[in-house]
mmCIF file of C-alpha atoms in Angstrom:
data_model
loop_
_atom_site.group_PDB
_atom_site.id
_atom_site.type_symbol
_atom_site.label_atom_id
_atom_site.label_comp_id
_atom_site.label_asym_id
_atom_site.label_seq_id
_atom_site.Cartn_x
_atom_site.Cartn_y
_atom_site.Cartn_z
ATOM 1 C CA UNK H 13 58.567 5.736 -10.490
ATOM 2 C CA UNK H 14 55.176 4.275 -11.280
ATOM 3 C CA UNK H 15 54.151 4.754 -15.189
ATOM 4 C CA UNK H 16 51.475 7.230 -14.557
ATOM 5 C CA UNK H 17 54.090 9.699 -12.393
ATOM 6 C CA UNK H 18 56.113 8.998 -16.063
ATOM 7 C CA UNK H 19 53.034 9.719 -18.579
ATOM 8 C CA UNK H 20 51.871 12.935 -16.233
ATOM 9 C CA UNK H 21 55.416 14.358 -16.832
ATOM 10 C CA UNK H 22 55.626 13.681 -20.279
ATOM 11 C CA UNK H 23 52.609 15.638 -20.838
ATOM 12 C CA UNK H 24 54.080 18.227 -19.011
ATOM 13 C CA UNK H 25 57.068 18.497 -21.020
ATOM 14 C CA UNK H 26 55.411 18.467 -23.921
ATOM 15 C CA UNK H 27 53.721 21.996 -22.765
ATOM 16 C CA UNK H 28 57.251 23.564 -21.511
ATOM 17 C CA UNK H 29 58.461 22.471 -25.056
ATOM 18 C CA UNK H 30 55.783 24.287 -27.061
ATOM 19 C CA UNK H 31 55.978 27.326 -24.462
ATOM 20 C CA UNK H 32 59.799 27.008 -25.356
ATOM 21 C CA UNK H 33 59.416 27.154 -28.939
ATOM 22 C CA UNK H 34 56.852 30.200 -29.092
ATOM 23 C CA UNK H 35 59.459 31.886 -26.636
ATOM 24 C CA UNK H 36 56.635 32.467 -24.303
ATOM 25 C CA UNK H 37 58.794 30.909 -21.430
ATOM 26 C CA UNK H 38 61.973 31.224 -20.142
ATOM 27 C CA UNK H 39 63.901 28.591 -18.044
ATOM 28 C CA UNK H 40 62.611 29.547 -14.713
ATOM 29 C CA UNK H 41 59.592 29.471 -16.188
ATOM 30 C CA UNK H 42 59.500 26.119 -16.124
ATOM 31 C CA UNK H 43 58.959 25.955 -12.399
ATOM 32 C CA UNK H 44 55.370 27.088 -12.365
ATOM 33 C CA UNK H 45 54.414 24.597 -15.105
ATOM 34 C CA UNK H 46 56.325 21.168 -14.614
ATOM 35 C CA UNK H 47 58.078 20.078 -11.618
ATOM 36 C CA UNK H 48 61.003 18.367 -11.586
ATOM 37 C CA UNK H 49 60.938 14.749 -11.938
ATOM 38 C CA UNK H 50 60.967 12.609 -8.715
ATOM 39 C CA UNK H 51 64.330 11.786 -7.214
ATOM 40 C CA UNK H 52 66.027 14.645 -9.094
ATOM 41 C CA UNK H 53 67.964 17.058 -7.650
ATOM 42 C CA UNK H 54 65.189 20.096 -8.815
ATOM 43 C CA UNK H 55 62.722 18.132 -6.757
ATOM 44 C CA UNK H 56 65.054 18.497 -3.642
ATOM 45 C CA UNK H 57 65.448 21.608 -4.293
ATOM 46 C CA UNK H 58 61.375 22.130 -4.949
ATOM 47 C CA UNK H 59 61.367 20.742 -1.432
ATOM 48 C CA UNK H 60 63.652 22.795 0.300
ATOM 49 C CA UNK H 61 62.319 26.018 -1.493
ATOM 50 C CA UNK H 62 58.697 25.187 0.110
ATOM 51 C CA UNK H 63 60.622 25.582 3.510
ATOM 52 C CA UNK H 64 61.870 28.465 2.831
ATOM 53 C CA UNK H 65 61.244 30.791 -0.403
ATOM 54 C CA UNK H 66 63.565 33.793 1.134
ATOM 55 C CA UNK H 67 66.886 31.599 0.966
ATOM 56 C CA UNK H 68 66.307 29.212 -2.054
ATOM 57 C CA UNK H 69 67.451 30.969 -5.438
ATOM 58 C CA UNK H 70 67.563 28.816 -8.904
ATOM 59 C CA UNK H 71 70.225 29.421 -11.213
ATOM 60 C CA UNK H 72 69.711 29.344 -14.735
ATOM 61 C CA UNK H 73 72.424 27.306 -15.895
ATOM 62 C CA UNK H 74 71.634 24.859 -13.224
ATOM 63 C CA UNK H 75 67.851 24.128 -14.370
ATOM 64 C CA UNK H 76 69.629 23.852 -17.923
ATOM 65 C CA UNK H 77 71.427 20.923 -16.773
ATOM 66 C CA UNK H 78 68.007 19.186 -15.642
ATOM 67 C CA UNK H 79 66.004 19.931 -18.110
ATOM 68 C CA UNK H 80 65.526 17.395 -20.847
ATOM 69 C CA UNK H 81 66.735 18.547 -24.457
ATOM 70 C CA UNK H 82 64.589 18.157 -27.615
ATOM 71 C CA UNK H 83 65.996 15.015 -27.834
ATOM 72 C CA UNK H 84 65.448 13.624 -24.531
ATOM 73 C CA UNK H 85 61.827 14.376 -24.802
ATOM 74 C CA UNK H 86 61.489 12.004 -27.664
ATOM 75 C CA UNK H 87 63.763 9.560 -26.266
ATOM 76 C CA UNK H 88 61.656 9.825 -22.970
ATOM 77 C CA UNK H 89 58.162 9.292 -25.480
ATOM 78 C CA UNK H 90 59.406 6.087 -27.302
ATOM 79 C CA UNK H 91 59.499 4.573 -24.083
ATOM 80 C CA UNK H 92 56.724 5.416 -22.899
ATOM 81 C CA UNK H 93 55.037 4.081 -26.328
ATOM 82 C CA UNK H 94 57.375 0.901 -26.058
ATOM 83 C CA UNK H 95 55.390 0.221 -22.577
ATOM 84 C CA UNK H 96 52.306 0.662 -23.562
ATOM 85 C CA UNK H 97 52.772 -1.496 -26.253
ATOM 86 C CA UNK H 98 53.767 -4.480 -23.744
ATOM 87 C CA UNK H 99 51.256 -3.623 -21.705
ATOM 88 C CA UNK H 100 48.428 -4.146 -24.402
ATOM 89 C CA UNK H 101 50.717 -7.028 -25.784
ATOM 90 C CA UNK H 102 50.920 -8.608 -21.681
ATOM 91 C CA UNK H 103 46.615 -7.790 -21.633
ATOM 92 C CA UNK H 104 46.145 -9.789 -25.376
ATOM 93 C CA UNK H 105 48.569 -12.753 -23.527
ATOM 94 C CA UNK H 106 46.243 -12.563 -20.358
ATOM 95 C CA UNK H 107 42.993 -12.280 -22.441
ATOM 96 C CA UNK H 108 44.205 -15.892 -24.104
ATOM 97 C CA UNK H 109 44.251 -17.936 -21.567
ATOM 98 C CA UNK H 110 41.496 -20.248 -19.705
ATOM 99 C CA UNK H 111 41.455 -22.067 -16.508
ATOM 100 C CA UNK H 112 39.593 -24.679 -16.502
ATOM 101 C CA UNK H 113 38.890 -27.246 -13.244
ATOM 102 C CA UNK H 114 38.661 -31.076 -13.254
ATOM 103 C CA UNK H 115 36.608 -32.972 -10.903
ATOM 104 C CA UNK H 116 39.187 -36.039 -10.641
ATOM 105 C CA UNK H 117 36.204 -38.281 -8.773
ATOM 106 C CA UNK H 118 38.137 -41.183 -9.874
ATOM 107 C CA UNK H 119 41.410 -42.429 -11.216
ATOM 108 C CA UNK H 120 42.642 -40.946 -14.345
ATOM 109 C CA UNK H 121 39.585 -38.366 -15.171
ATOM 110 C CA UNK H 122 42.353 -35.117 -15.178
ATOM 111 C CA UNK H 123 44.636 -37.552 -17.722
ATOM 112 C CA UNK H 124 41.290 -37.966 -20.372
ATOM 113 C CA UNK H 125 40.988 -34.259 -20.914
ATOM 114 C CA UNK H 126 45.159 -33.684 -21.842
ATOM 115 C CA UNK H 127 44.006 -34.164 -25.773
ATOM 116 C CA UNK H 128 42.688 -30.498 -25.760
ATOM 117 C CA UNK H 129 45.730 -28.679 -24.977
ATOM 118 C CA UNK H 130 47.457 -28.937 -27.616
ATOM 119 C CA UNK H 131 44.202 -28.202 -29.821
ATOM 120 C CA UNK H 132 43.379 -25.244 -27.944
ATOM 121 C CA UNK H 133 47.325 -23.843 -28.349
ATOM 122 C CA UNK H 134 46.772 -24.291 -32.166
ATOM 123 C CA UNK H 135 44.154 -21.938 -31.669
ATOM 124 C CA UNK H 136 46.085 -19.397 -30.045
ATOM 125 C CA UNK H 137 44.196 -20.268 -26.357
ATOM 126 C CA UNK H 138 46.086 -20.767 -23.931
ATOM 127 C CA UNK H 139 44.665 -23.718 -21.064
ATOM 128 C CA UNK H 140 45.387 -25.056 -17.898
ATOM 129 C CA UNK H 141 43.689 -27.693 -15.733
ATOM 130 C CA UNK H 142 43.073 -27.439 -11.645
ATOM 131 C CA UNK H 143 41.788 -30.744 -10.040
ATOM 132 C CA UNK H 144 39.796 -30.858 -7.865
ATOM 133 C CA UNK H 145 39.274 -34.242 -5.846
ATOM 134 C CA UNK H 146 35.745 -33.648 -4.581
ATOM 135 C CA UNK H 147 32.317 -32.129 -5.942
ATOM 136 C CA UNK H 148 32.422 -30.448 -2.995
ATOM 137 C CA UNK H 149 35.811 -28.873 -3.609
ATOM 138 C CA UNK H 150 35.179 -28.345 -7.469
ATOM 139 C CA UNK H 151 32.035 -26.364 -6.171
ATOM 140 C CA UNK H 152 33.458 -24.389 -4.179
ATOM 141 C CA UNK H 153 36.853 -23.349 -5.548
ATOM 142 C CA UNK H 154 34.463 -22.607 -8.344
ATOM 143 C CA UNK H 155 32.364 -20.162 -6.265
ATOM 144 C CA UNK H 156 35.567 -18.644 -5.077
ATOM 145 C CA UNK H 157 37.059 -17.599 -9.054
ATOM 146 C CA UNK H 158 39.730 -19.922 -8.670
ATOM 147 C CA UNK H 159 38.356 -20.792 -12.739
ATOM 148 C CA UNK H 160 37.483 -19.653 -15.614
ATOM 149 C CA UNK H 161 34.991 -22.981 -16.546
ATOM 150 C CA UNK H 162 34.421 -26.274 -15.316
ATOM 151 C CA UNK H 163 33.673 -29.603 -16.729
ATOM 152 C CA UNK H 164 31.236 -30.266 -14.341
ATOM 153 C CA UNK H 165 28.884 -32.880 -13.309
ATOM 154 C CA UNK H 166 25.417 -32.019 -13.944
ATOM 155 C CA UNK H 167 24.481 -31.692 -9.959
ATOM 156 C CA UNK H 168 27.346 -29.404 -9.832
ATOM 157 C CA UNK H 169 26.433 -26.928 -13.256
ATOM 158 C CA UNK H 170 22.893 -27.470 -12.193
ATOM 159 C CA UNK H 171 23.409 -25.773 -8.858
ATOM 160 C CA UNK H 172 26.229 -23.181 -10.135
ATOM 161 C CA UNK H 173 22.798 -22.098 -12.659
ATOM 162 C CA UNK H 174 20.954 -21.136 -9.892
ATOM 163 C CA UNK H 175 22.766 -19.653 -7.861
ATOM 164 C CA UNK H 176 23.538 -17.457 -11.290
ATOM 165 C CA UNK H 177 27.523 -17.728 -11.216
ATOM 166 C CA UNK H 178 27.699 -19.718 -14.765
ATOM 167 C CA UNK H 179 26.357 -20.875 -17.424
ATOM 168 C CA UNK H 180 26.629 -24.022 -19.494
ATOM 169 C CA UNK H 181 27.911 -23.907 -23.277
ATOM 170 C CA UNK H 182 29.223 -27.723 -24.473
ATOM 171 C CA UNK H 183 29.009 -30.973 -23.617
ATOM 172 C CA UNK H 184 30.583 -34.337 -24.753
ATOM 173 C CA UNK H 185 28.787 -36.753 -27.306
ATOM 174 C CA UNK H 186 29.845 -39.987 -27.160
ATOM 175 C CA UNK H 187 30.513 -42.294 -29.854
ATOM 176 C CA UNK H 188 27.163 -44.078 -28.878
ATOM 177 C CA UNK H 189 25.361 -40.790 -29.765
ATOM 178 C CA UNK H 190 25.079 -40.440 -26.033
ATOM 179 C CA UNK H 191 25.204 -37.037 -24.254
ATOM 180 C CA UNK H 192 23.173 -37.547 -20.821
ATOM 181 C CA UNK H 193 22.824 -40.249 -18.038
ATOM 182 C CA UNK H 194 20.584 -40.931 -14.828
ATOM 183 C CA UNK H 195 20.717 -42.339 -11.752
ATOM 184 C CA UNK H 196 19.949 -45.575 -11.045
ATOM 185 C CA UNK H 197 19.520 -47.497 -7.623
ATOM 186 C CA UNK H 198 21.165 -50.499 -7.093
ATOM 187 C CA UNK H 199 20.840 -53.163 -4.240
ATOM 188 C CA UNK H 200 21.633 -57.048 -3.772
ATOM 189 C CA UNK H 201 20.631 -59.407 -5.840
ATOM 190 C CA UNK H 202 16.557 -60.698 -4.852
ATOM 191 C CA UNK H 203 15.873 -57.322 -3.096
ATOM 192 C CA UNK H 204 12.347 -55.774 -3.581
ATOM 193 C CA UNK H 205 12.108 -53.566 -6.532
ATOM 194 C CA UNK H 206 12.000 -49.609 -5.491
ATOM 195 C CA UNK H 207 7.996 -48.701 -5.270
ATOM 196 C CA UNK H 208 8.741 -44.815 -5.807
ATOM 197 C CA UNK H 209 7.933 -44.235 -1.942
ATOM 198 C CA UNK H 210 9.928 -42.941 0.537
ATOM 199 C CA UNK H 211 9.186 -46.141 2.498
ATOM 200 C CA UNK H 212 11.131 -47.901 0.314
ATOM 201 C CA UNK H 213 14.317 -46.788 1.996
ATOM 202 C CA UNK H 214 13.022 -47.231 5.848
ATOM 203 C CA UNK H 215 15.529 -48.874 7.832
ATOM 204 C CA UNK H 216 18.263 -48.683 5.230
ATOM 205 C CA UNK H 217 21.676 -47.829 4.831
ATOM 206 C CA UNK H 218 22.321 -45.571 1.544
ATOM 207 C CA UNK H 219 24.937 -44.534 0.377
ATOM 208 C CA UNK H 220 26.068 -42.390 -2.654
ATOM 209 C CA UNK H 221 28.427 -39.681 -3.998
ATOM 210 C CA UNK H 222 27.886 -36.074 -2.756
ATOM 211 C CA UNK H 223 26.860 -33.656 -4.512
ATOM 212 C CA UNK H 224 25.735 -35.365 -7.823
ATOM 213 C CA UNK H 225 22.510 -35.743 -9.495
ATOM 214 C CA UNK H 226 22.624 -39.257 -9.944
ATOM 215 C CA UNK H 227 23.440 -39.108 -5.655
ATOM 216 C CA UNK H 228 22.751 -37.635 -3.108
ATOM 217 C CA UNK H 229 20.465 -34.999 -4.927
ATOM 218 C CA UNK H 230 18.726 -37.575 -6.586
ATOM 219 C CA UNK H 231 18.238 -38.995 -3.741
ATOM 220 C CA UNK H 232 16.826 -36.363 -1.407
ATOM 221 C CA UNK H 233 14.684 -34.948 -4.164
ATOM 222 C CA UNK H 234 12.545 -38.232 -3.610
ATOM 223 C CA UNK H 235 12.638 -37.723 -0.058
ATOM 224 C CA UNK H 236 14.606 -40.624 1.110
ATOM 225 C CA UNK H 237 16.443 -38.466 3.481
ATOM 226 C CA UNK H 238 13.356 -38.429 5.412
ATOM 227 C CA UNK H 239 13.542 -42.100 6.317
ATOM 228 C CA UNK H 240 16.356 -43.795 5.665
ATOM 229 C CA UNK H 241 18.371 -45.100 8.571
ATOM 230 C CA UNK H 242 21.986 -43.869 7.798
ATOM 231 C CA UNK H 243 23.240 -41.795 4.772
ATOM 232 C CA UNK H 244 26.854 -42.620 3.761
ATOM 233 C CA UNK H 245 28.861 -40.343 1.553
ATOM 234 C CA UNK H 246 31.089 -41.787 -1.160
ATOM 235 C CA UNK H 247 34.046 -40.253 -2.817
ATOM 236 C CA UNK H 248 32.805 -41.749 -6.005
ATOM 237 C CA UNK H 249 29.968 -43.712 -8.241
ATOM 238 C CA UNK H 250 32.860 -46.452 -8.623
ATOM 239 C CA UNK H 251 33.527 -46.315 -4.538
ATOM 240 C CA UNK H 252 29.817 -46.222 -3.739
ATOM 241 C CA UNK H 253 29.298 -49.410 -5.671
ATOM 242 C CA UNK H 254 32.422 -51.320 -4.205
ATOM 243 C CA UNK H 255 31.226 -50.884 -0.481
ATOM 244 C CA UNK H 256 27.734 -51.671 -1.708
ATOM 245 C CA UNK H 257 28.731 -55.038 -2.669
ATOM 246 C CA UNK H 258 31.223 -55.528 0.693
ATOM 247 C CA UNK H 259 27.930 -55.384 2.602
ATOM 248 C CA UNK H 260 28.691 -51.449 4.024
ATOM 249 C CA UNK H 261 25.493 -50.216 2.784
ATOM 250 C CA UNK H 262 21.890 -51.673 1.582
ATOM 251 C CA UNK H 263 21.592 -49.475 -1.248
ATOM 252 C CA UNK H 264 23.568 -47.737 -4.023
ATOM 253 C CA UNK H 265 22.457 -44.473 -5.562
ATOM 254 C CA UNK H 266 25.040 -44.246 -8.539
ATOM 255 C CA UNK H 267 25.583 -42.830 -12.287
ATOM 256 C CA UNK H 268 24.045 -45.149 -14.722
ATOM 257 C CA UNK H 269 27.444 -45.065 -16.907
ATOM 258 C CA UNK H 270 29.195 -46.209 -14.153
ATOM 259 C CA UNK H 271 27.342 -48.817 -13.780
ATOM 260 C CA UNK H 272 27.215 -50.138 -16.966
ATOM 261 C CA UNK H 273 31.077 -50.180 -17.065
ATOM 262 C CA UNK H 274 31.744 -51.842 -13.533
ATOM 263 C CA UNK H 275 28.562 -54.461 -13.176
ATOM 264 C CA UNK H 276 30.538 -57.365 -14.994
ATOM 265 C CA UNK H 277 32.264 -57.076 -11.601
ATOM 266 C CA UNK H 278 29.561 -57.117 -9.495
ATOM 267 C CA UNK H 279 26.865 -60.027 -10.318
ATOM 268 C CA UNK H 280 25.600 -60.765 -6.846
ATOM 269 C CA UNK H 281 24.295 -56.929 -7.467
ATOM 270 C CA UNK H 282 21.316 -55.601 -9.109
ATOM 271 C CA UNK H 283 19.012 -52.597 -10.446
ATOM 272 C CA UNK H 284 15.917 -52.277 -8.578
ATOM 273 C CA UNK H 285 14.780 -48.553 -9.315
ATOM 274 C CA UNK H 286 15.865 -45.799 -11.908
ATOM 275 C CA UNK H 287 15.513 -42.358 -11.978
ATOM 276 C CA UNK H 288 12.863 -41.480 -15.099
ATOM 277 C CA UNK H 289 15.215 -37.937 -16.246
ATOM 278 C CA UNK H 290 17.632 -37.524 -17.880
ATOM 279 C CA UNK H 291 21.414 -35.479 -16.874
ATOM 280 C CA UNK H 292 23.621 -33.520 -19.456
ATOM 281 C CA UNK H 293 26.786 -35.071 -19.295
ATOM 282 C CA UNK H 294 30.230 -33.898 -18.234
ATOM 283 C CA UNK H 295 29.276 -30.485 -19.412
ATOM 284 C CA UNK H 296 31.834 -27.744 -19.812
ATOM 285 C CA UNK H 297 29.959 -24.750 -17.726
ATOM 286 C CA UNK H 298 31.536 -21.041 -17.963
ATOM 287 C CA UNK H 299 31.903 -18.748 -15.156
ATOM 288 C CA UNK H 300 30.047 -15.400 -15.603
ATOM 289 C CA UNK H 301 32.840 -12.870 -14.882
ATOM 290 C CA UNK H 302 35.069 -15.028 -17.617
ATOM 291 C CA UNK H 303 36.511 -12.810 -20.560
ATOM 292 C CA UNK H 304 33.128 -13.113 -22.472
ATOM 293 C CA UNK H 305 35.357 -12.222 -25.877
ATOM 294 C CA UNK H 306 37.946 -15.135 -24.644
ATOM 295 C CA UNK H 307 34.876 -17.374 -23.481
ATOM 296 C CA UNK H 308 33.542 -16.945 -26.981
ATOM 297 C CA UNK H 309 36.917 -18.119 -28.802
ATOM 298 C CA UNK H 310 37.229 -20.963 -26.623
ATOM 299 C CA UNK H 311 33.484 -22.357 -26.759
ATOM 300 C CA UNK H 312 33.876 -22.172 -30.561
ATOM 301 C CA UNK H 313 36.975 -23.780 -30.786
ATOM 302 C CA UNK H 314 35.292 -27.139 -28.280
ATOM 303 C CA UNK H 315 32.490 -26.844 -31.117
ATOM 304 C CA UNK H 316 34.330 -27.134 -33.985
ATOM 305 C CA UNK H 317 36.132 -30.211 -32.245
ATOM 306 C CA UNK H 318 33.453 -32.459 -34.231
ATOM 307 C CA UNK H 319 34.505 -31.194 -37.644
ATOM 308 C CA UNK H 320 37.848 -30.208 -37.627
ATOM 309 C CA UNK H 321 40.167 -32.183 -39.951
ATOM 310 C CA UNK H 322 43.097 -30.963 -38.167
ATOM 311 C CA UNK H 323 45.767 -34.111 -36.296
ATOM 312 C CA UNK H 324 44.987 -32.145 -32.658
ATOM 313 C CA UNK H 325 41.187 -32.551 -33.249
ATOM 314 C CA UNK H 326 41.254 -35.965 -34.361
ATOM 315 C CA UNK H 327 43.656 -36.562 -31.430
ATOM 316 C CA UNK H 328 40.628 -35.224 -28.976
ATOM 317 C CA UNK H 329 37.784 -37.410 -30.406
ATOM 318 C CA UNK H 330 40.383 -40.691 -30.974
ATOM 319 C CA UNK H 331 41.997 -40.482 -27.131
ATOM 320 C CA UNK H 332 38.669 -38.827 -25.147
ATOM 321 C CA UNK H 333 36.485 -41.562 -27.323
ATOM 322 C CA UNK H 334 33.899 -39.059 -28.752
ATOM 323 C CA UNK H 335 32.530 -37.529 -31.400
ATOM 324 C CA UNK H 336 32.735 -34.181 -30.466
ATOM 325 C CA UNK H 337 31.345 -31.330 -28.693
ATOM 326 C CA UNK H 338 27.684 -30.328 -28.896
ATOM 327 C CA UNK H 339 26.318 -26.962 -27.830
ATOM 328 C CA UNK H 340 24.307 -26.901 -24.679
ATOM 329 C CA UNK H 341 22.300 -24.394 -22.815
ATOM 330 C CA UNK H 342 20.431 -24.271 -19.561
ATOM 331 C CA UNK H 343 17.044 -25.617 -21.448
ATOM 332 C CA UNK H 344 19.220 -29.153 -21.138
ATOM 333 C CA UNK H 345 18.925 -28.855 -18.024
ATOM 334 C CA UNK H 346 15.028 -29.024 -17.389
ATOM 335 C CA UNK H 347 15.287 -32.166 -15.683
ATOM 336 C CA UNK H 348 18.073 -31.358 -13.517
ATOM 337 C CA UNK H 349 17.548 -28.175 -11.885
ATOM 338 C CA UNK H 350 13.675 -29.308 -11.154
ATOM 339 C CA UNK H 351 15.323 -32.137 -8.962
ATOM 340 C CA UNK H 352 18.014 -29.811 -7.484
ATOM 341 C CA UNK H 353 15.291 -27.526 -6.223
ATOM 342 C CA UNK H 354 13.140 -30.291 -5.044
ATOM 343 C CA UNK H 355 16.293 -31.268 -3.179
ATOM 344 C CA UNK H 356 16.767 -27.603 -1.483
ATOM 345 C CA UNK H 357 19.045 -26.198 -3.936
ATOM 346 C CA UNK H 358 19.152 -22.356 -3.860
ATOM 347 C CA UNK H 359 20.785 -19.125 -4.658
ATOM 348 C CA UNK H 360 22.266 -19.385 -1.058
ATOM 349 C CA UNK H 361 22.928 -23.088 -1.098
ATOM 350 C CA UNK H 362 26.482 -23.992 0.300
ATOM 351 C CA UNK H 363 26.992 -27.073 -1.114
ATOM 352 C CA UNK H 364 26.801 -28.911 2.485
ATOM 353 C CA UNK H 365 23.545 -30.642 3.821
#
């Protein structure tokens, strides 16, 4: 019996008990008021006496023995409080919890952001992580509510802004006092210097990582889409550098951060053009149909990260390596959603060129 059928009879009973009680009803009464409950022999009987009304006849000290008592009505009420209870208990235990996905573009990114669940289940928030192993994928398991939030890359956030399914609220700050980055283009050591013309990339191989605004949508926001001779996708900054330097490509387009951290690797390699924006970094974006109450909790919770004296907190900025959390809205994102859109980034885009 589903709970409404159960609350709909209750009521009812509560009506042949007060019709009981001013003796305006007998026990046959009780036919025209509240049918029997579902699978009980009166609601056979109910049945069988819609067939035919000339050979069905109730007995009174039959209906006695299905009626509920005084008693059983109360009993029949606690339980029906008792659910409701878990059921607002089960929607506060559903209302807790985030899902948040990780955009694993390289080795070990899912394992940096483990610090904050035990924070987050000191603050009575329950979170769980979903990797992703693509932009591409993150975008678009986004797009399909697979999430609550995302720590996204900026292309990513950038794009889910206009297409008006989220909205940023936090982003890292590093012990460096950084919080953004920029592309930067890289090529072989004693290659020409990038002019700022799409000439620049005539006859070239490029390659970059899809989907990120130190990428591919840095890239075709200067055009060089339009001439270069081959476009080759990378799963990552890191990747798009390696087969730079085996010879696979003439050209990087890659993360400045990235960079900075792999080039002691890579000598016979060089900087010959940088991107003059800047790129909120790995910024924790929130997915408008979220909980808004639960979104609120969690966003000031990451806030307080910075501040909080408690061992889970200090945990998060010792392991992740930063300072804290700093509050970010779209307005951090002037630079980057003025080079998605001059890369074709729209309300319809489908995250595929």
């Amino acid at each position: 019996m589903t709970i409404n059928k159960v609350v709909d009879y209750a009521k009812k009973q509560i009506k042949v008990d007060k019709a009981e009680k001013s003796g305006k009803i007998g026990v046959m009464g009780f036919l025209t008021i509240c049918p029997a409950m579902p699978g009980s022999p009166g609601s056979a009987g109910r049945q069988e006496q819609g067939r035919n009304r000339n050979d069905f006849r109730f007995k009174e000290e039959d209906m006695k023995k299905h009626l509920l008592s005084a008693k059983g009505r109360r009993y029949l009420l606690g339980v029906l409080c008792a659910a409701f209870a878990l059921g607002l208990f089960a929607s506060a235990a559903e209302a807790a919890q985030i899902k948040i996905i990780i955009m694993q573009d390289k080795p070990g990114e899912a394992k940096k952001y483990r610090p904050l669940l035990p924070y987050f289940k000191s603050k009575g928030i329950d979170i769980s992580f979903v990797g992703a192993q693509s932009y591409e994928a993150a975008a678009k398991m986004f797009t399909k509510r697979k999430a609550d939030a995302m720590f996204s890359g900026s292309g990513v956030a950038g794009s889910m802004m206009i297409k008006g399914v989220a909205y940023p609220v936090a982003r890292p700050l590093g012990k460096d006092g950084t919080s953004t980055y920029w592309a930067v283009i890289l090529a072989p050591q004693g290659s020409a210097t990038y002019t700022g013309s799409t000439s620049y990339f005539r006859g070239k191989t490029v390659i970059f990582c899809s989907l990120a605004s130190s990428g591919e949508f840095y890239f075709r926001s200067i055009g060089g889409h339009n001439t270069a001779k081959k476009m080759l996708k990378a799963g990552s900054h890191g990747s798009a550098i390696d087969a730079l330097s085996k010879g696979l490509a003439d050209v990087a387009i890659v993360k400045n951060r990235v960079w900075e951290n792999m080039k002691h690797k890579y000598p016979h390699l060089q900087i010959v053009g940088v991107d003059t924006g800047e790129n909120p970094n790995g910024t924790l974006i929130m997915s408008k149909r979220a909980n808004r109450k639960v979104a609120k909790e969690f966003t000031d919770a990451l806030l307080k990260v910075m501040t909080d004296p408690s061992a889970e907190a200090r945990a998060i900025r010792k392991k992740m390596k930063i300072l804290g959390y700093i509050k970010t809205s779209q307005q951090n994102f002037g630079h980057t959603l003025s080079l998605l859109k001059r890369a074709g980034v729209s309300r319809r885009f489908s995250f595929v060129y």
